[in-house]
Amino acid sequence: MVRPNPTREQVLDWLQAVKDPEIPTVSVVDLGVISEVETGPDGVRVEMIPTFSGCHALGFMQIHVEECLRAQGLEQVEVKVNRNKPWSSDYLTEAGRRGLRAHGLALPPRHADGPDEPAECPKCGSTRTQLLSPFGPTLCRAIHQCGDCLETFEQFKPV
Amino acid sequence: MNTEALKDLLFRLADDDLVIGHRNSEWTGIGPVLEEDIAFASMAQDCVGHAQSYYTLIHELGEADPDRLAFHRSEKDFRSCHLVEQPIGDYAFSLIRHFLYDLAKQVRLEALTQSSYAPLAQLADRIRREHKYARMHATTWVRQLAAGSDEARLRLQSALNEAYPMALGLFESTDFTETLAAEGVQPAESVLQSRWQQLLEQTLAGTGLSLPGDFDAAAYMGGRKGYHSEHLGPMLAEMTEVYALDPEAVW
């Protein structure tokens, strides 16, 4: 029996199972790194973009995306990385933003190009916070400190 | 579009980011404070990522794959400038080098977002977004330390006197400078240099730091043509040591 080609929506639904290896509460789809999905008689072609160019996790995500689609019985699967296309924290979906919060991270503002806004402390909700360092444990996180509860916390950087 | 001219530019962009990325990674574990240790390691990771993207564009123009371009070329084939090749020195030198380099990178990226070579224009727009954090880091620390003790200001000024003439090598013209400008790929190096100079002066205003007036930059030219400082060879030997054990290995 020949299996019908999956739709783009079906592929994206399957890829919800592939998580960012460093933020397991956020899928690659909700992170905004799946930039194109093409399906047709020749199989499925997925294009991915890195969040930050130097992100080590991308290679793993690429392998996991391919494994996920093959596990659905697809034989013709091509997963390519486009290093030129810009990524923005604006590409995070609402589910992606909830996932970041669930992982204990402060969110980037909704519009990365907008005015700088203080990060909201994930512990007490205060916005009386200060950037301590634009570099944290991964390239996509900055370190802030809360002026009210004094908690030091990580923010997913606006880009 | 002239492919040789494009490759000349892309190798300069890639090699500068790879070499300064490797140098900045040498601060890992020995930074003066934990945040700075992490910052230099992160900026190293960013720069090596940017180099990888430029090498990918070169590969798409028919050259070897990115790993081979990074780890399997002779020193003579590198197009990095002398500034990025220097050892890390003390923290003041590394901070000032990062400051001079990343303001230049900003000026260049802004120009490249308008490049007639579409893949490069798109990549420059991507890198420009990431790069704002390196720029923020550089200007914040230079301003804060310059507002600190006399010793801090003295060390920064002495690093600036040493590194500024080297930084002029960032804008050394090549045989392709005019072609690149004529084809709209990138403005002439002299145009970028004067924008950088203006940005430097604006950023340093009020810090008490000043650009040196008496220097000879000629000794720091040549990198864009393959004539490097004595520091690049030993650095490449160390950087490629593992790769050279088995260039065909699959990782």
Short mmCIF file of N, CA, C and O in Angstrom, two decimals, chain A residues 15 19 25 27 47-48 62 65 67 78 86 90 106 113 128 144 156:
data_model
loop_
_atom_site.label_atom_id
_atom_site.label_comp_id
_atom_site.label_asym_id
_atom_site.label_seq_id
_atom_site.Cartn_x
_atom_site.Cartn_y
_atom_site.Cartn_z
N LEU A 15 6.51 17.24 14.25
CA LEU A 15 7.75 17.86 14.75
C LEU A 15 7.57 18.52 16.12
O LEU A 15 8.55 18.93 16.75
N LYS A 19 12.21 18.43 20.65
CA LYS A 19 12.41 19.57 21.55
C LYS A 19 13.81 20.15 21.41
O LYS A 19 14.75 19.46 20.98
N THR A 25 11.25 22.05 27.20
CA THR A 25 9.83 22.40 27.25
C THR A 25 9.38 23.12 25.97
O THR A 25 8.23 23.53 25.87
N SER A 27 9.34 23.03 21.66
CA SER A 27 9.60 22.24 20.46
C SER A 27 10.31 23.08 19.40
O SER A 27 10.29 24.32 19.45
N GLU A 47 13.48 22.81 5.91
CA GLU A 47 14.61 23.73 6.06
C GLU A 47 14.59 24.28 7.48
O GLU A 47 13.54 24.66 8.00
N MET A 48 15.78 24.29 8.11
CA MET A 48 15.91 24.81 9.48
C MET A 48 16.87 26.00 9.48
O MET A 48 17.77 26.08 8.65
N GLN A 62 18.77 18.98 14.04
CA GLN A 62 18.67 18.54 12.64
C GLN A 62 18.55 17.00 12.59
O GLN A 62 17.70 16.46 11.88
N VAL A 65 15.10 15.90 13.99
CA VAL A 65 14.00 16.16 13.05
C VAL A 65 13.95 15.05 12.00
O VAL A 65 12.89 14.49 11.71
N GLU A 67 15.17 11.98 12.26
CA GLU A 67 14.77 10.71 12.90
C GLU A 67 13.26 10.68 13.15
O GLU A 67 12.62 9.66 12.96
N GLU A 78 14.53 15.06 3.60
CA GLU A 78 15.73 15.89 3.48
C GLU A 78 15.61 17.04 4.47
O GLU A 78 14.61 17.77 4.46
N PRO A 86 17.77 35.18 8.59
CA PRO A 86 17.73 35.62 9.99
C PRO A 86 16.65 34.88 10.79
O PRO A 86 15.61 34.53 10.26
N ASP A 90 10.97 37.02 17.81
CA ASP A 90 9.56 37.25 17.46
C ASP A 90 8.93 35.99 16.84
O ASP A 90 7.70 35.90 16.75
N ALA A 106 13.02 34.12 31.82
CA ALA A 106 12.27 35.34 31.52
C ALA A 106 12.12 35.45 30.01
O ALA A 106 13.00 35.02 29.26
N ASP A 113 12.66 44.35 17.93
CA ASP A 113 13.16 45.62 17.41
C ASP A 113 12.60 46.83 18.15
O ASP A 113 12.98 47.95 17.87
N ARG A 128 11.46 45.68 38.07
CA ARG A 128 12.59 46.49 38.57
C ARG A 128 13.83 45.58 38.52
O ARG A 128 14.29 45.07 39.53
N HIS A 144 20.20 38.50 34.26
CA HIS A 144 19.62 39.70 34.89
C HIS A 144 19.52 39.49 36.40
O HIS A 144 19.59 38.36 36.89
N PHE A 156 15.66 34.76 27.94
CA PHE A 156 15.83 34.38 26.54
C PHE A 156 16.00 35.69 25.76
O PHE A 156 15.11 36.54 25.78
#
